[in-house]
Coordinates of C-alpha atoms and ligand atoms in Angstrom, one line a residue:
X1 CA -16.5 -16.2 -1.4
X2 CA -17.6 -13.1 -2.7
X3 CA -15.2 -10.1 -2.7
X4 CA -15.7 -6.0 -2.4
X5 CA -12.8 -5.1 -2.7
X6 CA -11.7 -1.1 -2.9
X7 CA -8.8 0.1 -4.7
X8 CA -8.1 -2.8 -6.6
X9 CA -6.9 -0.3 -9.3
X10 CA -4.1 0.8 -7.3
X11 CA -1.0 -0.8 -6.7
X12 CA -1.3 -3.6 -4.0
X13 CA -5.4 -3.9 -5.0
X14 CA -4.8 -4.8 -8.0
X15 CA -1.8 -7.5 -7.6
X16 CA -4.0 -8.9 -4.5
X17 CA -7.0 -8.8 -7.0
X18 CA -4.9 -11.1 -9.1
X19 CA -3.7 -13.5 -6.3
X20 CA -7.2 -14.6 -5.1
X21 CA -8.7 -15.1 -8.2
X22 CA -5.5 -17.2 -9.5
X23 CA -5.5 -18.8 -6.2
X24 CA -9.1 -19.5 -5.0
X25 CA -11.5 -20.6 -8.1
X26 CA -14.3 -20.5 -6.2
X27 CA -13.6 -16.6 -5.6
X28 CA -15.7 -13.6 -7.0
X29 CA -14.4 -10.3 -6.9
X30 CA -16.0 -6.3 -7.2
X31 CA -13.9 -3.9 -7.6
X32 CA -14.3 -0.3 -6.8
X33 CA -12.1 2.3 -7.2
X34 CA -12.5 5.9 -7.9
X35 CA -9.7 6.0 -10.5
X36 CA -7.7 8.7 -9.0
X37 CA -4.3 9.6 -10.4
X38 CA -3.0 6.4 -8.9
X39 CA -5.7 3.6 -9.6
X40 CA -5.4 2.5 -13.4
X41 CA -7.7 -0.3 -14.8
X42 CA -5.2 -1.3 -17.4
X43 CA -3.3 -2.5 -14.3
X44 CA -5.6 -6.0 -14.4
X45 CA -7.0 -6.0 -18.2
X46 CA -5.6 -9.7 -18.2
X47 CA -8.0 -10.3 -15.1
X48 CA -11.1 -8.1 -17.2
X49 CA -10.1 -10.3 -20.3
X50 CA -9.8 -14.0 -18.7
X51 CA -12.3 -13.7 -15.9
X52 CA -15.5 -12.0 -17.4
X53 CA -17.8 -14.3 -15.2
X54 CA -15.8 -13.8 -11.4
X55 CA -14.2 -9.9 -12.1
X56 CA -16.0 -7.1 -12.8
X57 CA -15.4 -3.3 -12.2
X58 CA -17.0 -0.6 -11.1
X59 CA -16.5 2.9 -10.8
X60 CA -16.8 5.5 -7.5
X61 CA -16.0 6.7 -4.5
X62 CA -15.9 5.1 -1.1
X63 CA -17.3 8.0 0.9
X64 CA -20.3 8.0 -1.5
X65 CA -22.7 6.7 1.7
X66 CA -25.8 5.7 -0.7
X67 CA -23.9 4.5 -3.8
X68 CA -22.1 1.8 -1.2
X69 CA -25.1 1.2 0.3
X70 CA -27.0 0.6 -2.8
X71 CA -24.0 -2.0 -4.1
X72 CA -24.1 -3.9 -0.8
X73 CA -27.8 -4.3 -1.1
X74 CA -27.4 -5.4 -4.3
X75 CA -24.4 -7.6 -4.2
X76 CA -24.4 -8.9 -0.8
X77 CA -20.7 -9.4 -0.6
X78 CA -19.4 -11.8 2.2
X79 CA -16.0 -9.6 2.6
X80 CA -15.1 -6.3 2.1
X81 CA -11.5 -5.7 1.5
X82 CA -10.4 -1.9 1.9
X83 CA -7.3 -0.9 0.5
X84 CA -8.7 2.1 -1.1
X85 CA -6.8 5.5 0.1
X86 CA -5.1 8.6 -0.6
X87 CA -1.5 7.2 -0.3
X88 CA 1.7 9.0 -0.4
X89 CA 3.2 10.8 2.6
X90 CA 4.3 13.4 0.1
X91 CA 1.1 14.7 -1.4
X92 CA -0.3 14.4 2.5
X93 CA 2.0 17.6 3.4
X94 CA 0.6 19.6 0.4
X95 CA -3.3 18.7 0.5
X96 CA -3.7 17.3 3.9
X97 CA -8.3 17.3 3.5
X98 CA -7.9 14.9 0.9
X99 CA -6.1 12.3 2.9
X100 CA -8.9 13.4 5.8
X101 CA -11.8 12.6 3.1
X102 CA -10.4 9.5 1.7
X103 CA -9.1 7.5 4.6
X104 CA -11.2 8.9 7.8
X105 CA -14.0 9.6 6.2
X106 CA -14.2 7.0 3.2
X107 CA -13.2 3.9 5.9
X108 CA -16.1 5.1 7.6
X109 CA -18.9 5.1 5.2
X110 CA -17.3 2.0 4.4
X111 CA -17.8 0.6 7.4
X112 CA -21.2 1.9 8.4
X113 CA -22.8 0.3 5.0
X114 CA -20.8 -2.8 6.4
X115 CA -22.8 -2.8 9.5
X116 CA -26.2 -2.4 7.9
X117 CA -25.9 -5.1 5.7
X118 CA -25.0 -7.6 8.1
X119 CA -21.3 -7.7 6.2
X120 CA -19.6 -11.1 7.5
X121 CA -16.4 -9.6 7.0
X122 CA -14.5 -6.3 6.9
X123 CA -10.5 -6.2 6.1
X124 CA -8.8 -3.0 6.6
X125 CA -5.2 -2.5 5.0
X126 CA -3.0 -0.3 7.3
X127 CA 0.1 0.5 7.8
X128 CA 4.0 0.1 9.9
X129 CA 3.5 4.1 9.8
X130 CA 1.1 4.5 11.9
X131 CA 3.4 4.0 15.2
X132 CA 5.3 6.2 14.4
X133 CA 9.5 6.0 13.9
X134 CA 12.3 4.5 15.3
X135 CA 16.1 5.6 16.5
X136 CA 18.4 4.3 13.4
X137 CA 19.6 2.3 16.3
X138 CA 16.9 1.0 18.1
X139 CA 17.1 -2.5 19.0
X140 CA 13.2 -3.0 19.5
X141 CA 10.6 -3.3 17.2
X142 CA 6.6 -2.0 16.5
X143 CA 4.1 -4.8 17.7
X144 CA 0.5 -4.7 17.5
X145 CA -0.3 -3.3 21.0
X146 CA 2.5 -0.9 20.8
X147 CA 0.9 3.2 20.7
X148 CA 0.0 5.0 17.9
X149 CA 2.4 8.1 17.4
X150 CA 2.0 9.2 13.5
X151 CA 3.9 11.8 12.5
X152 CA 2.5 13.0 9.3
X153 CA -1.1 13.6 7.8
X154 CA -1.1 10.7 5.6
X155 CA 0.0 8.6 8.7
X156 CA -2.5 10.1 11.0
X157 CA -5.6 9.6 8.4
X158 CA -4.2 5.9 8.5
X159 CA -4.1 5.5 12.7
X160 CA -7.6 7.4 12.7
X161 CA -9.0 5.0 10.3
X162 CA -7.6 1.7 11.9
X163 CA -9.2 3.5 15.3
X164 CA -12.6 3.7 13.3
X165 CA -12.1 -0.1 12.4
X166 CA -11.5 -1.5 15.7
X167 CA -14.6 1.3 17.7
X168 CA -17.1 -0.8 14.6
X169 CA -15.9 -4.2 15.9
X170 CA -16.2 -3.3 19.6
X171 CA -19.3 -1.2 19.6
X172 CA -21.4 -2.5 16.7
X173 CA -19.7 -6.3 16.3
X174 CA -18.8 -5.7 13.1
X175 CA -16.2 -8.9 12.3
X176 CA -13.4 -6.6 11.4
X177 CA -9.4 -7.2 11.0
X178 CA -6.7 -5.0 10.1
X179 CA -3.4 -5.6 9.0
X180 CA -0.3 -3.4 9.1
X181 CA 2.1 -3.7 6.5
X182 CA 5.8 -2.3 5.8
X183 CA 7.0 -0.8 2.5
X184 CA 5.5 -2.6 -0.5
X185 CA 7.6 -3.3 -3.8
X186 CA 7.0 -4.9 -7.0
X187 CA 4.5 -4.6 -10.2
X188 CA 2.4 -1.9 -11.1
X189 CA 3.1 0.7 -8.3
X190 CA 2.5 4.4 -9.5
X191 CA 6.5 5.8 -10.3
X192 CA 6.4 8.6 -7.5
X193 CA 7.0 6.2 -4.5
X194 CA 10.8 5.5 -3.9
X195 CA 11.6 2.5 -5.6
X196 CA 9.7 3.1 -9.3
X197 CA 10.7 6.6 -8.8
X198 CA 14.2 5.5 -8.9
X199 CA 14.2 3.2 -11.3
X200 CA 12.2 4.6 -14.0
X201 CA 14.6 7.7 -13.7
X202 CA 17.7 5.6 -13.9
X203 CA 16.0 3.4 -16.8
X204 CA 15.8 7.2 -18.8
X205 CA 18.8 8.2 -17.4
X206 CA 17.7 10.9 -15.2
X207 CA 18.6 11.6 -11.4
X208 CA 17.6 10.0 -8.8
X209 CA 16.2 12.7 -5.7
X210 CA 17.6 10.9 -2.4
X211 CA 16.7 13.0 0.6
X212 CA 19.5 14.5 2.3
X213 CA 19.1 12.0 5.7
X214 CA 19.7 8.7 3.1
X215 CA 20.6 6.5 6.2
X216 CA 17.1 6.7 6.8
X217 CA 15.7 3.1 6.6
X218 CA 12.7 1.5 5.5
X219 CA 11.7 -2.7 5.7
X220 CA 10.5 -3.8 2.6
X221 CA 7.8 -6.2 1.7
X222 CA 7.4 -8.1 -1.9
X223 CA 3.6 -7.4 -2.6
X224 CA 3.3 -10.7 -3.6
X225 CA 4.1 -11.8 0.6
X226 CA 1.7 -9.1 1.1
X227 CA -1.1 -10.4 -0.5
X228 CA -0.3 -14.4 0.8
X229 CA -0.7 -12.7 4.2
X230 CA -4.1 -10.9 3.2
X231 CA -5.5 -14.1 2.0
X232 CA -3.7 -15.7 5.4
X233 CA -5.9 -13.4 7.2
X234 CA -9.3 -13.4 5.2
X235 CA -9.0 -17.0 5.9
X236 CA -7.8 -17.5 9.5
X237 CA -8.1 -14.5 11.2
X238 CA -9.6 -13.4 14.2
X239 CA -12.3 -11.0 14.1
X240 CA -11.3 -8.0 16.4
X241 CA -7.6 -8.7 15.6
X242 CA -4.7 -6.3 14.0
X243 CA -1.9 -8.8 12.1
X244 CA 1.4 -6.8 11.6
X245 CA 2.8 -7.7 8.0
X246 CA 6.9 -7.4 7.8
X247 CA 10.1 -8.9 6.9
X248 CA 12.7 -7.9 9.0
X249 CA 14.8 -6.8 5.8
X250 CA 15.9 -3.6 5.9
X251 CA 17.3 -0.8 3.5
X252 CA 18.3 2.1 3.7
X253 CA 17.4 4.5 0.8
X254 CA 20.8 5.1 0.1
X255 CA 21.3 1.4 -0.7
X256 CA 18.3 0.9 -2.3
X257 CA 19.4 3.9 -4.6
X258 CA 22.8 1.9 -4.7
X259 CA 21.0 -1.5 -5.5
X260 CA 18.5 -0.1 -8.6
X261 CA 21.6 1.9 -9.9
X262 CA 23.9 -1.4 -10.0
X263 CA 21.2 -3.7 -11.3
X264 CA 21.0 -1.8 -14.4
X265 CA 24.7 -0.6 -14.3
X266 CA 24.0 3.0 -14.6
X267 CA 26.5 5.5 -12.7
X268 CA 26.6 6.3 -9.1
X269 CA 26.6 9.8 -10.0
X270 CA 22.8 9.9 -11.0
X271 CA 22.3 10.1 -7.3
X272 CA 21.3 13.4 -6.3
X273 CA 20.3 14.8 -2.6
X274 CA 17.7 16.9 -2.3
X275 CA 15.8 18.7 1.1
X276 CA 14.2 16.3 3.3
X277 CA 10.3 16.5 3.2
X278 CA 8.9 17.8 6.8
X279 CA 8.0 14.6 9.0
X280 CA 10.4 11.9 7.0
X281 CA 10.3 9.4 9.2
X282 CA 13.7 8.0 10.5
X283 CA 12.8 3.5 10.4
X284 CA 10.0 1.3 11.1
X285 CA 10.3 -2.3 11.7
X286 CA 7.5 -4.5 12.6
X287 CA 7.5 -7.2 15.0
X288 CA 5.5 -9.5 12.9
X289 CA 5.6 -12.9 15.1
X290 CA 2.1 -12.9 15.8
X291 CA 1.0 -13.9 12.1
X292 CA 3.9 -15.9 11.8
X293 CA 2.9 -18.0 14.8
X294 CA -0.8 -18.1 14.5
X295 CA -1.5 -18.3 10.9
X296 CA 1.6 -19.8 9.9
X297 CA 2.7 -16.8 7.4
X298 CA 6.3 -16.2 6.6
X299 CA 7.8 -13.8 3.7
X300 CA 9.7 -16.5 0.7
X301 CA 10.9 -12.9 -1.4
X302 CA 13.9 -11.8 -0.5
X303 CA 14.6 -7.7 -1.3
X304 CA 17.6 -8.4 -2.9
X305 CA 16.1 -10.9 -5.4
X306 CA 12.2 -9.3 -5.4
X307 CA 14.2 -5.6 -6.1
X308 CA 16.0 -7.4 -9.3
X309 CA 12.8 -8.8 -10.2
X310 CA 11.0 -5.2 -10.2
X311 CA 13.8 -3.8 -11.9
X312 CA 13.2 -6.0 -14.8
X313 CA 9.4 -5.7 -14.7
X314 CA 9.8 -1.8 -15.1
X315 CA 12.7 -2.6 -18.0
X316 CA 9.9 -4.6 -20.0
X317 CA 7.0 -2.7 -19.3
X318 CA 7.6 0.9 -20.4
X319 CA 4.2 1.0 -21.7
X320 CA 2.1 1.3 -18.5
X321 CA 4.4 3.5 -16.6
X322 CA 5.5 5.7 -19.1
X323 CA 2.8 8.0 -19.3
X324 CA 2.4 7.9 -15.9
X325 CA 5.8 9.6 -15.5
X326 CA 5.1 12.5 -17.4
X327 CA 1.5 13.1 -15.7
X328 CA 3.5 13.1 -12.0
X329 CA 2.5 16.5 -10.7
X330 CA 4.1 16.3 -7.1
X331 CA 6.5 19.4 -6.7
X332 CA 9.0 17.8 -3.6
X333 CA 10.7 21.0 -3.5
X334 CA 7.4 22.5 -2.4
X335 CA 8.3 22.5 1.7
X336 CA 10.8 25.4 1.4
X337 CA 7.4 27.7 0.6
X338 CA 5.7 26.0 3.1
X339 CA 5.9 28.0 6.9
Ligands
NAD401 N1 2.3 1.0 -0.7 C1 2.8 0.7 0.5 O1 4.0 0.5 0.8 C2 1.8 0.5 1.7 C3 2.2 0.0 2.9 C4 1.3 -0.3 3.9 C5 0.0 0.0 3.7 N2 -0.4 0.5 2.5 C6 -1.9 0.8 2.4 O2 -2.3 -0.1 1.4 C7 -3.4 0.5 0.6 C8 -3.1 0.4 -0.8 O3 -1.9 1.2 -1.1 P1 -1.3 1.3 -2.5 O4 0.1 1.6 -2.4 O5 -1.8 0.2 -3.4 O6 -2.0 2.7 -3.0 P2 -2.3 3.3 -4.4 O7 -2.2 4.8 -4.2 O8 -1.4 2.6 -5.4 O9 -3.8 2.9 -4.7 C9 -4.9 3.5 -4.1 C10 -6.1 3.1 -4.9 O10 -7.3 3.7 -4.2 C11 -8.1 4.4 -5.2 N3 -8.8 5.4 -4.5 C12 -8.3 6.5 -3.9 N4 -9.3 7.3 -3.4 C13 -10.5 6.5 -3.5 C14 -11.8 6.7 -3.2 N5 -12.2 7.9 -2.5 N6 -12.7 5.8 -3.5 C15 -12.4 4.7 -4.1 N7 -11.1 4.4 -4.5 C16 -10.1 5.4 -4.2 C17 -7.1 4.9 -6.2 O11 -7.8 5.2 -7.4 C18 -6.1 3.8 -6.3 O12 -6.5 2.8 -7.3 C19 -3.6 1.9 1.2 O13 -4.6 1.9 2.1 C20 -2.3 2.2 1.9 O14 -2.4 3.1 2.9 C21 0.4 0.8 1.5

């Protein structure tokens, strides 16, 4: 099979770049990412380095409309894979257009080049966020016909492009699927999400911001189940079909502060609380039986044991996150200015 895939630089691109080619020999896979802050290429130079006949890389942007449609013509992929995307929540409530660009836009072009060259497959990657949150103590859960309710800019550009995704499959027949995940963890995600934010702080001693609501909780997903699922899918799935992606294992920030903290015995007292960003969604928990029962999919990391396991990655790779650390330009006490 050959792949397009789109922001394999990024975090969960880049380890589900690695997964297919490890696991399917036959695979091919085109990369193309725009390189943004958060895509880095150095995050698969083993992949560059050991696969020079079924990797290759290529620079731009995915709501370029004739670049794309000049790299479909001229690769013919079978499957595009779009995980490219403006992606933190935080930066969304500072530069909102961006997000609008990216996602809506960029999904769009994306999918309208699929159409025209007769693309046998488009995967979308979306997200638990798009339903909106939960009560702390809500005893149900988000399944895939349950309504879209974001609640932030990042999370709307997300809903609006997984609405793009399905109108292509309905309207034109383009063989599409989407998937929506929970909270990714593990190698190689840029250190201003939660869990590298907190551990490369503790790792240089530094605090670690907890918004003031720290009961707030979030399910967590090892990338490495994410990308078995994405395979799972690109395999098995039904065109015209969304595939929620969760664990059921839950943490609440406050804990996870607790766990990273403990796992490299540093003191409690590098916790810190800071405001709340506007929007900060209470919980989301998917309902992912669906996948579980028709493709036979079912998370093996568990958080406790896959959190260890990224603590020690960031311990022993200093080099590709350091600099990284000291380029992170995201101001979180900007809300107070904002009216
Ligand atoms: N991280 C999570 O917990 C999570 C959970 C559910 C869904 N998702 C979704 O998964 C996808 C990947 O998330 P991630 O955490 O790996 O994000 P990331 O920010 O680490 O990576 C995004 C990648 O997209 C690239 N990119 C950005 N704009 C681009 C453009 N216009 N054209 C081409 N490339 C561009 C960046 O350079 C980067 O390499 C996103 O669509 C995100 O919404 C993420």
């Amino acid at each position: 099979m050959k792949l397009f895939v789109t922001g394999g630089a990024g975090f969960i691109g880049s380890n589900f770049v690695r997964h297919i080619l490890g696991a399917n020999p036959q695979d091919t896979v085109l990369n193309f990412d725009l390189l943004t802050y958060a895509g880095d290429r150095s995050s698969l130079s083993d992949i560059e380095r050991d696969y020079p006949d079924r990797y290759a890389f290529i620079q731009g942007d995915i709501a370029d409309a004739n670049f794309i449609e000049k790299l479909f013509a001229t690769h013919l992929p079978d499957v595009v894979v779009n995980f490219a995307a403006e992606s933190h929540n935080s930066r969304a409530v500072l530069d909102p257009s961006k997000f609008v660009q990216t996602n809506i836009v960029g999904t769009q072009v994306l999918l309208e080049g699929a159409r025209r060259a007769g693309i046998g497959r488009f995967h979308h990657i979306s997200t638990c966020e798009v339903y909106g949150d939960l009560p702390l103590d809500a005893r149900q859960s988000f399944r895939e016909d349950s309504p879209y309710r974001p609640r932030t800019p990042y999370n709307a550009s997300k809903a609006a492009a997984d609405h793009l995704v399905r109108a292509y499959h309905e309207t034109f027949g383009l063989p599409t699927t989407i998937s929506n995940s929970s909270n990714n963890y593990g190698p190689y995600q840029f250190p201003e999400k939660v869990i590298p934010l907190f551990i490369t702080n503790a790792l240089r001693d530094l605090p670690l911001p907890i918004y003031r609501h720290s009961e707030n909780r979030r399910e967590w997903i090892h990338v490495d189940d994410h990308c078995r699922a994405l395979a799972l899918i690109l395999e098995r799935g039904r065109p015209g079909d969304t595939y929620n992606v969760g664990t059921g294992e839950e943490l609440s920030i406050e804990e996870l502060a607790d766990a990273v903290l403990a796992e490299l015995r540093k003191p409690q007292g590098l916790k810190t609380y800071v405001d709340d960003r506007p929007g900060h969604d209470r919980r989301y928990l998917l309902d992912h039986s669906k996948i579980q029962s028709e493709l036979g999919w079912t998370p093996q990391v568990q958080v406790r044991e896959g959190l260890a396991a990224t603590v020690r990655w960031y311990r022993d790779h200093r080099v590709w996150w350091e600099s990284k650390v000291w380029s992170r330009d995201l101001d979180e006490s900007a809300w107070a200015r904002l009216t």
